[in-house]
């Protein structure tokens, strides 16, 4: 192995270590000085699925195609909520990431592009905890372990790439415009109702359905449900297209971040 390759690998190894430590610190800071500590990462999704069980399993009992009982709706709804929570937590944190780490922004040698990734990494941690809670609930309802959940990271890969690209964009924008936080908060609320979380895509009017296809959450939610609940409905034909679009969004987001980076210290 040449010295140049060895040096490059060493640099990436240091960058990964820095990134993992910052994600860990960000997660620990979120629960610092709380009585529950890290247990809140488990308590919150458990409480959420409990609320969904009471409201949608016992009270509303809504209709959904291809479900055998109201409890299935809880599985469907909570599974759709996990990628939504992941993407909205990432956006909200990334919008203020430069201002939250102003001391690091003013250091010329610090790799600032890591900071939006920290927002994503922290959100991914909470999404994985929520997914584990969903798996436990699935086992309690169905009496079987959904081994297909191991393939879920591949299904979510385009969404993760798009989220990272948008996080780079929002973090750069948030360094210059404090209104970005408010815009993101409003957008996240709208995104919840414009994504097939509480309803199937088949119930959306055809004209509006075409528009909703541009929402990356739509494919992630629908594919997650198909993979774990209805494998015969899993759409793999459009997966390569979503992967290409995700790569483009991620690249554009990084280029925008790099272009705007020079003025971060002055803006903050």
PDB file of N, CA, C and O in Angstrom, residues 163-240:
ATOM      1  N   UNK A 163     -32.001  13.280   2.507  1.00  0.00           N
ATOM      2  CA  UNK A 163     -32.019  14.017   3.775  1.00  0.00           C
ATOM      3  C   UNK A 163     -30.676  14.672   4.043  1.00  0.00           C
ATOM      4  O   UNK A 163     -30.617  15.831   4.489  1.00  0.00           O
ATOM      5  N   UNK A 164     -29.587  13.965   3.771  1.00  0.00           N
ATOM      6  CA  UNK A 164     -28.257  14.534   3.973  1.00  0.00           C
ATOM      7  C   UNK A 164     -28.043  15.739   3.067  1.00  0.00           C
ATOM      8  O   UNK A 164     -27.518  16.776   3.498  1.00  0.00           O
ATOM      9  N   UNK A 165     -28.454  15.627   1.810  1.00  0.00           N
ATOM     10  CA  UNK A 165     -28.315  16.746   0.880  1.00  0.00           C
ATOM     11  C   UNK A 165     -29.104  17.960   1.331  1.00  0.00           C
ATOM     12  O   UNK A 165     -28.607  19.090   1.296  1.00  0.00           O
ATOM     13  N   UNK A 166     -30.334  17.729   1.786  1.00  0.00           N
ATOM     14  CA  UNK A 166     -31.172  18.834   2.264  1.00  0.00           C
ATOM     15  C   UNK A 166     -30.607  19.416   3.558  1.00  0.00           C
ATOM     16  O   UNK A 166     -30.674  20.624   3.785  1.00  0.00           O
ATOM     17  N   UNK A 167     -30.028  18.564   4.411  1.00  0.00           N
ATOM     18  CA  UNK A 167     -29.413  19.046   5.649  1.00  0.00           C
ATOM     19  C   UNK A 167     -28.238  19.973   5.347  1.00  0.00           C
ATOM     20  O   UNK A 167     -28.065  21.001   6.027  1.00  0.00           O
ATOM     21  N   UNK A 168     -27.424  19.625   4.360  1.00  0.00           N
ATOM     22  CA  UNK A 168     -26.336  20.515   3.956  1.00  0.00           C
ATOM     23  C   UNK A 168     -26.891  21.858   3.473  1.00  0.00           C
ATOM     24  O   UNK A 168     -26.370  22.915   3.816  1.00  0.00           O
ATOM     25  N   UNK A 169     -27.950  21.792   2.693  1.00  0.00           N
ATOM     26  CA  UNK A 169     -28.565  23.016   2.174  1.00  0.00           C
ATOM     27  C   UNK A 169     -29.141  23.863   3.315  1.00  0.00           C
ATOM     28  O   UNK A 169     -28.907  25.081   3.383  1.00  0.00           O
ATOM     29  N   UNK A 170     -29.890  23.249   4.223  1.00  0.00           N
ATOM     30  CA  UNK A 170     -30.533  23.984   5.311  1.00  0.00           C
ATOM     31  C   UNK A 170     -29.518  24.555   6.291  1.00  0.00           C
ATOM     32  O   UNK A 170     -29.699  25.658   6.807  1.00  0.00           O
ATOM     33  N   UNK A 171     -28.455  23.811   6.558  1.00  0.00           N
ATOM     34  CA  UNK A 171     -27.445  24.305   7.493  1.00  0.00           C
ATOM     35  C   UNK A 171     -26.740  25.532   6.929  1.00  0.00           C
ATOM     36  O   UNK A 171     -26.444  26.484   7.668  1.00  0.00           O
ATOM     37  N   UNK A 172     -26.471  25.513   5.615  1.00  0.00           N
ATOM     38  CA  UNK A 172     -25.855  26.683   4.987  1.00  0.00           C
ATOM     39  C   UNK A 172     -26.810  27.861   4.984  1.00  0.00           C
ATOM     40  O   UNK A 172     -26.426  29.004   5.281  1.00  0.00           O
ATOM     41  N   UNK A 173     -28.062  27.598   4.679  1.00  0.00           N
ATOM     42  CA  UNK A 173     -29.065  28.662   4.644  1.00  0.00           C
ATOM     43  C   UNK A 173     -29.319  29.209   6.050  1.00  0.00           C
ATOM     44  O   UNK A 173     -29.475  30.420   6.238  1.00  0.00           O
ATOM     45  N   UNK A 174     -29.341  28.313   7.039  1.00  0.00           N
ATOM     46  CA  UNK A 174     -29.599  28.726   8.409  1.00  0.00           C
ATOM     47  C   UNK A 174     -28.508  29.587   8.998  1.00  0.00           C
ATOM     48  O   UNK A 174     -28.762  30.359   9.934  1.00  0.00           O
ATOM     49  N   UNK A 175     -27.294  29.478   8.480  1.00  0.00           N
ATOM     50  CA  UNK A 175     -26.200  30.318   8.966  1.00  0.00           C
ATOM     51  C   UNK A 175     -26.415  31.781   8.600  1.00  0.00           C
ATOM     52  O   UNK A 175     -25.971  32.679   9.321  1.00  0.00           O
ATOM     53  N   UNK A 176     -27.114  32.034   7.498  1.00  0.00           N
ATOM     54  CA  UNK A 176     -27.347  33.403   7.023  1.00  0.00           C
ATOM     55  C   UNK A 176     -28.716  33.940   7.399  1.00  0.00           C
ATOM     56  O   UNK A 176     -28.870  35.141   7.618  1.00  0.00           O
ATOM     57  N   UNK A 177     -29.713  33.042   7.448  1.00  0.00           N
ATOM     58  CA  UNK A 177     -31.090  33.485   7.687  1.00  0.00           C
ATOM     59  C   UNK A 177     -31.675  32.719   8.872  1.00  0.00           C
ATOM     60  O   UNK A 177     -31.920  31.514   8.774  1.00  0.00           O
ATOM     61  N   UNK A 178     -31.927  33.416   9.966  1.00  0.00           N
ATOM     62  CA  UNK A 178     -32.493  32.781  11.155  1.00  0.00           C
ATOM     63  C   UNK A 178     -33.946  32.355  10.942  1.00  0.00           C
ATOM     64  O   UNK A 178     -34.465  31.521  11.698  1.00  0.00           O
ATOM     65  N   UNK A 179     -34.583  32.919   9.953  1.00  0.00           N
ATOM     66  CA  UNK A 179     -35.961  32.518   9.654  1.00  0.00           C
ATOM     67  C   UNK A 179     -36.047  31.083   9.149  1.00  0.00           C
ATOM     68  O   UNK A 179     -37.143  30.512   9.078  1.00  0.00           O
ATOM     69  N   UNK A 180     -34.919  30.512   8.815  1.00  0.00           N
ATOM     70  CA  UNK A 180     -34.904  29.138   8.307  1.00  0.00           C
ATOM     71  C   UNK A 180     -35.528  28.175   9.312  1.00  0.00           C
ATOM     72  O   UNK A 180     -36.244  27.240   8.931  1.00  0.00           O
ATOM     73  N   UNK A 181     -35.276  28.389  10.602  1.00  0.00           N
ATOM     74  CA  UNK A 181     -35.849  27.525  11.640  1.00  0.00           C
ATOM     75  C   UNK A 181     -37.371  27.532  11.576  1.00  0.00           C
ATOM     76  O   UNK A 181     -38.019  26.479  11.672  1.00  0.00           O
ATOM     77  N   UNK A 182     -37.957  28.721  11.422  1.00  0.00           N
ATOM     78  CA  UNK A 182     -39.414  28.838  11.385  1.00  0.00           C
ATOM     79  C   UNK A 182     -39.987  28.211  10.117  1.00  0.00           C
ATOM     80  O   UNK A 182     -41.036  27.560  10.154  1.00  0.00           O
ATOM     81  N   UNK A 183     -39.292  28.410   9.016  1.00  0.00           N
ATOM     82  CA  UNK A 183     -39.748  27.830   7.747  1.00  0.00           C
ATOM     83  C   UNK A 183     -39.731  26.312   7.815  1.00  0.00           C
ATOM     84  O   UNK A 183     -40.673  25.636   7.385  1.00  0.00           O
ATOM     85  N   UNK A 184     -38.649  25.768   8.375  1.00  0.00           N
ATOM     86  CA  UNK A 184     -38.518  24.314   8.487  1.00  0.00           C
ATOM     87  C   UNK A 184     -39.606  23.747   9.396  1.00  0.00           C
ATOM     88  O   UNK A 184     -40.197  22.701   9.106  1.00  0.00           O
ATOM     89  N   UNK A 185     -39.896  24.441  10.513  1.00  0.00           N
ATOM     90  CA  UNK A 185     -40.938  23.978  11.422  1.00  0.00           C
ATOM     91  C   UNK A 185     -42.297  23.902  10.743  1.00  0.00           C
ATOM     92  O   UNK A 185     -43.030  22.910  10.904  1.00  0.00           O
ATOM     93  N   UNK A 186     -42.628  24.917   9.972  1.00  0.00           N
ATOM     94  CA  UNK A 186     -43.900  24.928   9.236  1.00  0.00           C
ATOM     95  C   UNK A 186     -43.913  23.851   8.160  1.00  0.00           C
ATOM     96  O   UNK A 186     -44.918  23.152   7.963  1.00  0.00           O
ATOM     97  N   UNK A 187     -42.783  23.710   7.461  1.00  0.00           N
ATOM     98  CA  UNK A 187     -42.674  22.704   6.409  1.00  0.00           C
ATOM     99  C   UNK A 187     -42.845  21.293   6.971  1.00  0.00           C
ATOM    100  O   UNK A 187     -43.502  20.442   6.358  1.00  0.00           O
ATOM    101  N   UNK A 188     -42.276  21.039   8.136  1.00  0.00           N
ATOM    102  CA  UNK A 188     -42.364  19.703   8.739  1.00  0.00           C
ATOM    103  C   UNK A 188     -43.801  19.333   9.079  1.00  0.00           C
ATOM    104  O   UNK A 188     -44.210  18.172   8.931  1.00  0.00           O
ATOM    105  N   UNK A 189     -44.568  20.322   9.543  1.00  0.00           N
ATOM    106  CA  UNK A 189     -45.984  20.059   9.844  1.00  0.00           C
ATOM    107  C   UNK A 189     -46.747  19.733   8.556  1.00  0.00           C
ATOM    108  O   UNK A 189     -47.537  18.782   8.504  1.00  0.00           O
ATOM    109  N   UNK A 190     -46.505  20.534   7.514  1.00  0.00           N
ATOM    110  CA  UNK A 190     -47.169  20.289   6.233  1.00  0.00           C
ATOM    111  C   UNK A 190     -46.776  18.934   5.660  1.00  0.00           C
ATOM    112  O   UNK A 190     -47.606  18.225   5.073  1.00  0.00           O
ATOM    113  N   UNK A 191     -45.509  18.557   5.858  1.00  0.00           N
ATOM    114  CA  UNK A 191     -45.012  17.296   5.306  1.00  0.00           C
ATOM    115  C   UNK A 191     -45.730  16.098   5.909  1.00  0.00           C
ATOM    116  O   UNK A 191     -45.919  15.081   5.233  1.00  0.00           O
ATOM    117  N   UNK A 192     -46.142  16.217   7.167  1.00  0.00           N
ATOM    118  CA  UNK A 192     -46.828  15.103   7.818  1.00  0.00           C
ATOM    119  C   UNK A 192     -48.149  14.779   7.124  1.00  0.00           C
ATOM    120  O   UNK A 192     -48.525  13.618   6.972  1.00  0.00           O
ATOM    121  N   UNK A 193     -48.861  15.814   6.684  1.00  0.00           N
ATOM    122  CA  UNK A 193     -50.157  15.593   6.058  1.00  0.00           C
ATOM    123  C   UNK A 193     -50.045  15.372   4.549  1.00  0.00           C
ATOM    124  O   UNK A 193     -50.998  14.894   3.922  1.00  0.00           O
ATOM    125  N   UNK A 194     -48.900  15.728   3.975  1.00  0.00           N
ATOM    126  CA  UNK A 194     -48.689  15.518   2.547  1.00  0.00           C
ATOM    127  C   UNK A 194     -47.925  14.230   2.268  1.00  0.00           C
ATOM    128  O   UNK A 194     -47.488  13.990   1.150  1.00  0.00           O
ATOM    129  N   UNK A 195     -47.760  13.413   3.293  1.00  0.00           N
ATOM    130  CA  UNK A 195     -47.117  12.106   3.148  1.00  0.00           C
ATOM    131  C   UNK A 195     -48.124  11.028   3.528  1.00  0.00           C
ATOM    132  O   UNK A 195     -48.987  11.250   4.385  1.00  0.00           O
ATOM    133  N   UNK A 196     -48.046   9.845   2.921  1.00  0.00           N
ATOM    134  CA  UNK A 196     -49.028   8.779   3.190  1.00  0.00           C
ATOM    135  C   UNK A 196     -48.793   8.093   4.526  1.00  0.00           C
ATOM    136  O   UNK A 196     -48.496   6.889   4.591  1.00  0.00           O
ATOM    137  N   UNK A 197     -48.887   8.862   5.610  1.00  0.00           N
ATOM    138  CA  UNK A 197     -48.695   8.309   6.949  1.00  0.00           C
ATOM    139  C   UNK A 197     -50.017   7.798   7.509  1.00  0.00           C
ATOM    140  O   UNK A 197     -50.112   6.664   7.979  1.00  0.00           O
ATOM    141  N   UNK A 198     -51.057   8.638   7.435  1.00  0.00           N
ATOM    142  CA  UNK A 198     -52.352   8.292   7.999  1.00  0.00           C
ATOM    143  C   UNK A 198     -53.302   7.697   6.958  1.00  0.00           C
ATOM    144  O   UNK A 198     -54.440   7.371   7.289  1.00  0.00           O
ATOM    145  N   UNK A 199     -52.844   7.577   5.749  1.00  0.00           N
ATOM    146  CA  UNK A 199     -53.700   7.070   4.677  1.00  0.00           C
ATOM    147  C   UNK A 199     -52.836   6.389   3.619  1.00  0.00           C
ATOM    148  O   UNK A 199     -51.650   6.698   3.482  1.00  0.00           O
ATOM    149  N   UNK A 200     -53.399   5.468   2.839  1.00  0.00           N
ATOM    150  CA  UNK A 200     -52.642   4.835   1.754  1.00  0.00           C
ATOM    151  C   UNK A 200     -52.620   5.714   0.515  1.00  0.00           C
ATOM    152  O   UNK A 200     -53.525   6.536   0.309  1.00  0.00           O
ATOM    153  N   UNK A 201     -51.611   5.557  -0.315  1.00  0.00           N
ATOM    154  CA  UNK A 201     -51.515   6.335  -1.543  1.00  0.00           C
ATOM    155  C   UNK A 201     -52.680   6.055  -2.477  1.00  0.00           C
ATOM    156  O   UNK A 201     -53.075   6.897  -3.272  1.00  0.00           O
ATOM    157  N   UNK A 202     -53.257   4.863  -2.373  1.00  0.00           N
ATOM    158  CA  UNK A 202     -54.371   4.498  -3.254  1.00  0.00           C
ATOM    159  C   UNK A 202     -55.614   5.336  -2.995  1.00  0.00           C
ATOM    160  O   UNK A 202     -56.493   5.423  -3.856  1.00  0.00           O
ATOM    161  N   UNK A 203     -55.710   5.952  -1.812  1.00  0.00           N
ATOM    162  CA  UNK A 203     -56.876   6.772  -1.495  1.00  0.00           C
ATOM    163  C   UNK A 203     -56.712   8.219  -1.953  1.00  0.00           C
ATOM    164  O   UNK A 203     -57.651   9.004  -1.869  1.00  0.00           O
ATOM    165  N   UNK A 204     -55.538   8.565  -2.459  1.00  0.00           N
ATOM    166  CA  UNK A 204     -55.271   9.926  -2.925  1.00  0.00           C
ATOM    167  C   UNK A 204     -55.779  10.070  -4.363  1.00  0.00           C
ATOM    168  O   UNK A 204     -55.561   9.178  -5.197  1.00  0.00           O
ATOM    169  N   UNK A 205     -56.458  11.165  -4.701  1.00  0.00           N
ATOM    170  CA  UNK A 205     -56.912  11.388  -6.081  1.00  0.00           C
ATOM    171  C   UNK A 205     -55.739  11.292  -7.054  1.00  0.00           C
ATOM    172  O   UNK A 205     -54.624  11.734  -6.730  1.00  0.00           O
ATOM    173  N   UNK A 206     -55.948  10.700  -8.243  1.00  0.00           N
ATOM    174  CA  UNK A 206     -54.847  10.472  -9.193  1.00  0.00           C
ATOM    175  C   UNK A 206     -54.019  11.712  -9.508  1.00  0.00           C
ATOM    176  O   UNK A 206     -52.791  11.638  -9.576  1.00  0.00           O
ATOM    177  N   UNK A 207     -54.668  12.875  -9.680  1.00  0.00           N
ATOM    178  CA  UNK A 207     -53.924  14.091 -10.012  1.00  0.00           C
ATOM    179  C   UNK A 207     -52.976  14.485  -8.885  1.00  0.00           C
ATOM    180  O   UNK A 207     -51.813  14.827  -9.118  1.00  0.00           O
ATOM    181  N   UNK A 208     -53.474  14.427  -7.657  1.00  0.00           N
ATOM    182  CA  UNK A 208     -52.644  14.773  -6.507  1.00  0.00           C
ATOM    183  C   UNK A 208     -51.594  13.702  -6.237  1.00  0.00           C
ATOM    184  O   UNK A 208     -50.500  13.995  -5.756  1.00  0.00           O
ATOM    185  N   UNK A 209     -51.933  12.471  -6.571  1.00  0.00           N
ATOM    186  CA  UNK A 209     -50.990  11.371  -6.359  1.00  0.00           C
ATOM    187  C   UNK A 209     -49.725  11.559  -7.186  1.00  0.00           C
ATOM    188  O   UNK A 209     -48.620  11.233  -6.744  1.00  0.00           O
ATOM    189  N   UNK A 210     -49.881  12.091  -8.381  1.00  0.00           N
ATOM    190  CA  UNK A 210     -48.719  12.338  -9.233  1.00  0.00           C
ATOM    191  C   UNK A 210     -47.781  13.364  -8.601  1.00  0.00           C
ATOM    192  O   UNK A 210     -46.559  13.261  -8.708  1.00  0.00           O
ATOM    193  N   UNK A 211     -48.374  14.354  -7.937  1.00  0.00           N
ATOM    194  CA  UNK A 211     -47.566  15.380  -7.265  1.00  0.00           C
ATOM    195  C   UNK A 211     -46.868  14.790  -6.046  1.00  0.00           C
ATOM    196  O   UNK A 211     -45.683  15.045  -5.791  1.00  0.00           O
ATOM    197  N   UNK A 212     -47.578  13.965  -5.290  1.00  0.00           N
ATOM    198  CA  UNK A 212     -47.028  13.385  -4.073  1.00  0.00           C
ATOM    199  C   UNK A 212     -45.901  12.400  -4.345  1.00  0.00           C
ATOM    200  O   UNK A 212     -45.129  12.069  -3.447  1.00  0.00           O
ATOM    201  N   UNK A 213     -45.807  11.919  -5.589  1.00  0.00           N
ATOM    202  CA  UNK A 213     -44.716  11.013  -5.938  1.00  0.00           C
ATOM    203  C   UNK A 213     -43.364  11.702  -5.824  1.00  0.00           C
ATOM    204  O   UNK A 213     -42.334  11.048  -5.671  1.00  0.00           O
ATOM    205  N   UNK A 214     -43.364  13.044  -5.905  1.00  0.00           N
ATOM    206  CA  UNK A 214     -42.101  13.790  -5.784  1.00  0.00           C
ATOM    207  C   UNK A 214     -41.658  13.909  -4.319  1.00  0.00           C
ATOM    208  O   UNK A 214     -40.541  14.340  -4.060  1.00  0.00           O
ATOM    209  N   UNK A 215     -42.530  13.561  -3.412  1.00  0.00           N
ATOM    210  CA  UNK A 215     -42.187  13.559  -1.994  1.00  0.00           C
ATOM    211  C   UNK A 215     -41.373  12.297  -1.693  1.00  0.00           C
ATOM    212  O   UNK A 215     -41.898  11.188  -1.792  1.00  0.00           O
ATOM    213  N   UNK A 216     -40.093  12.424  -1.314  1.00  0.00           N
ATOM    214  CA  UNK A 216     -39.268  11.229  -1.072  1.00  0.00           C
ATOM    215  C   UNK A 216     -39.798  10.358   0.059  1.00  0.00           C
ATOM    216  O   UNK A 216     -39.524   9.158   0.103  1.00  0.00           O
ATOM    217  N   UNK A 217     -40.571  10.956   0.966  1.00  0.00           N
ATOM    218  CA  UNK A 217     -41.144  10.172   2.053  1.00  0.00           C
ATOM    219  C   UNK A 217     -42.186   9.180   1.540  1.00  0.00           C
ATOM    220  O   UNK A 217     -42.366   8.112   2.126  1.00  0.00           O
ATOM    221  N   UNK A 218     -42.869   9.537   0.463  1.00  0.00           N
ATOM    222  CA  UNK A 218     -43.921   8.674  -0.071  1.00  0.00           C
ATOM    223  C   UNK A 218     -43.357   7.309  -0.445  1.00  0.00           C
ATOM    224  O   UNK A 218     -43.902   6.263  -0.055  1.00  0.00           O
ATOM    225  N   UNK A 219     -42.252   7.301  -1.190  1.00  0.00           N
ATOM    226  CA  UNK A 219     -41.657   6.033  -1.602  1.00  0.00           C
ATOM    227  C   UNK A 219     -41.104   5.274  -0.393  1.00  0.00           C
ATOM    228  O   UNK A 219     -41.272   4.047  -0.287  1.00  0.00           O
ATOM    229  N   UNK A 220     -40.465   5.976   0.530  1.00  0.00           N
ATOM    230  CA  UNK A 220     -39.884   5.318   1.704  1.00  0.00           C
ATOM    231  C   UNK A 220     -40.966   4.677   2.570  1.00  0.00           C
ATOM    232  O   UNK A 220     -40.813   3.532   3.027  1.00  0.00           O
ATOM    233  N   UNK A 221     -42.061   5.393   2.786  1.00  0.00           N
ATOM    234  CA  UNK A 221     -43.136   4.872   3.626  1.00  0.00           C
ATOM    235  C   UNK A 221     -43.840   3.701   2.955  1.00  0.00           C
ATOM    236  O   UNK A 221     -44.051   2.646   3.564  1.00  0.00           O
ATOM    237  N   UNK A 222     -44.213   3.888   1.713  1.00  0.00           N
ATOM    238  CA  UNK A 222     -44.916   2.833   0.998  1.00  0.00           C
ATOM    239  C   UNK A 222     -44.055   1.584   0.839  1.00  0.00           C
ATOM    240  O   UNK A 222     -44.532   0.459   0.978  1.00  0.00           O
ATOM    241  N   UNK A 223     -42.761   1.767   0.558  1.00  0.00           N
ATOM    242  CA  UNK A 223     -41.853   0.626   0.386  1.00  0.00           C
ATOM    243  C   UNK A 223     -41.609  -0.085   1.707  1.00  0.00           C
ATOM    244  O   UNK A 223     -41.483  -1.318   1.748  1.00  0.00           O
ATOM    245  N   UNK A 224     -41.532   0.666   2.804  1.00  0.00           N
ATOM    246  CA  UNK A 224     -41.341   0.056   4.118  1.00  0.00           C
ATOM    247  C   UNK A 224     -42.526  -0.827   4.470  1.00  0.00           C
ATOM    248  O   UNK A 224     -42.354  -1.960   4.957  1.00  0.00           O
ATOM    249  N   UNK A 225     -43.714  -0.322   4.238  1.00  0.00           N
ATOM    250  CA  UNK A 225     -44.917  -1.109   4.535  1.00  0.00           C
ATOM    251  C   UNK A 225     -45.007  -2.335   3.638  1.00  0.00           C
ATOM    252  O   UNK A 225     -45.389  -3.422   4.097  1.00  0.00           O
ATOM    253  N   UNK A 226     -44.648  -2.169   2.371  1.00  0.00           N
ATOM    254  CA  UNK A 226     -44.693  -3.306   1.456  1.00  0.00           C
ATOM    255  C   UNK A 226     -43.685  -4.373   1.867  1.00  0.00           C
ATOM    256  O   UNK A 226     -43.991  -5.566   1.868  1.00  0.00           O
ATOM    257  N   UNK A 227     -42.484  -3.950   2.229  1.00  0.00           N
ATOM    258  CA  UNK A 227     -41.432  -4.901   2.585  1.00  0.00           C
ATOM    259  C   UNK A 227     -41.799  -5.718   3.823  1.00  0.00           C
ATOM    260  O   UNK A 227     -41.603  -6.935   3.849  1.00  0.00           O
ATOM    261  N   UNK A 228     -42.356  -5.056   4.836  1.00  0.00           N
ATOM    262  CA  UNK A 228     -42.586  -5.723   6.113  1.00  0.00           C
ATOM    263  C   UNK A 228     -44.004  -6.265   6.289  1.00  0.00           C
ATOM    264  O   UNK A 228     -44.218  -7.156   7.115  1.00  0.00           O
ATOM    265  N   UNK A 229     -44.958  -5.725   5.514  1.00  0.00           N
ATOM    266  CA  UNK A 229     -46.346  -6.140   5.708  1.00  0.00           C
ATOM    267  C   UNK A 229     -46.962  -6.795   4.480  1.00  0.00           C
ATOM    268  O   UNK A 229     -47.738  -7.742   4.604  1.00  0.00           O
ATOM    269  N   UNK A 230     -46.626  -6.281   3.292  1.00  0.00           N
ATOM    270  CA  UNK A 230     -47.190  -6.821   2.054  1.00  0.00           C
ATOM    271  C   UNK A 230     -46.078  -7.010   1.019  1.00  0.00           C
ATOM    272  O   UNK A 230     -45.960  -6.203   0.079  1.00  0.00           O
ATOM    273  N   UNK A 231     -45.242  -8.048   1.154  1.00  0.00           N
ATOM    274  CA  UNK A 231     -44.080  -8.232   0.256  1.00  0.00           C
ATOM    275  C   UNK A 231     -44.435  -8.314  -1.223  1.00  0.00           C
ATOM    276  O   UNK A 231     -43.627  -7.937  -2.075  1.00  0.00           O
ATOM    277  N   UNK A 232     -45.646  -8.775  -1.539  1.00  0.00           N
ATOM    278  CA  UNK A 232     -46.038  -8.902  -2.937  1.00  0.00           C
ATOM    279  C   UNK A 232     -46.281  -7.539  -3.597  1.00  0.00           C
ATOM    280  O   UNK A 232     -46.348  -7.445  -4.828  1.00  0.00           O
ATOM    281  N   UNK A 233     -46.380  -6.485  -2.789  1.00  0.00           N
ATOM    282  CA  UNK A 233     -46.621  -5.143  -3.330  1.00  0.00           C
ATOM    283  C   UNK A 233     -45.348  -4.294  -3.393  1.00  0.00           C
ATOM    284  O   UNK A 233     -45.418  -3.111  -3.723  1.00  0.00           O
ATOM    285  N   UNK A 234     -44.202  -4.883  -3.061  1.00  0.00           N
ATOM    286  CA  UNK A 234     -42.951  -4.128  -3.039  1.00  0.00           C
ATOM    287  C   UNK A 234     -42.551  -3.711  -4.452  1.00  0.00           C
ATOM    288  O   UNK A 234     -42.441  -4.544  -5.356  1.00  0.00           O
ATOM    289  N   UNK A 235     -42.328  -2.416  -4.643  1.00  0.00           N
ATOM    290  CA  UNK A 235     -41.961  -1.856  -5.946  1.00  0.00           C
ATOM    291  C   UNK A 235     -40.453  -1.633  -6.010  1.00  0.00           C
ATOM    292  O   UNK A 235     -39.928  -0.709  -5.384  1.00  0.00           O
ATOM    293  N   UNK A 236     -39.767  -2.496  -6.764  1.00  0.00           N
ATOM    294  CA  UNK A 236     -38.322  -2.371  -6.913  1.00  0.00           C
ATOM    295  C   UNK A 236     -37.934  -1.747  -8.261  1.00  0.00           C
ATOM    296  O   UNK A 236     -36.778  -1.381  -8.449  1.00  0.00           O
ATOM    297  N   UNK A 237     -38.891  -1.607  -9.152  1.00  0.00           N
ATOM    298  CA  UNK A 237     -38.590  -1.081 -10.481  1.00  0.00           C
ATOM    299  C   UNK A 237     -38.144   0.377 -10.415  1.00  0.00           C
ATOM    300  O   UNK A 237     -37.281   0.809 -11.186  1.00  0.00           O
ATOM    301  N   UNK A 238     -38.734   1.142  -9.495  1.00  0.00           N
ATOM    302  CA  UNK A 238     -38.411   2.563  -9.405  1.00  0.00           C
ATOM    303  C   UNK A 238     -37.275   2.848  -8.423  1.00  0.00           C
ATOM    304  O   UNK A 238     -36.890   4.002  -8.256  1.00  0.00           O
ATOM    305  N   UNK A 239     -36.765   1.802  -7.772  1.00  0.00           N
ATOM    306  CA  UNK A 239     -35.706   2.007  -6.788  1.00  0.00           C
ATOM    307  C   UNK A 239     -34.448   2.628  -7.397  1.00  0.00           C
ATOM    308  O   UNK A 239     -33.899   3.588  -6.832  1.00  0.00           O
ATOM    309  N   UNK A 240     -33.933   2.132  -8.542  1.00  0.00           N
ATOM    310  CA  UNK A 240     -32.744   2.759  -9.140  1.00  0.00           C
ATOM    311  C   UNK A 240     -32.945   4.241  -9.456  1.00  0.00           C
ATOM    312  O   UNK A 240     -32.022   5.044  -9.275  1.00  0.00           O
TER     313      UNK A 240
END
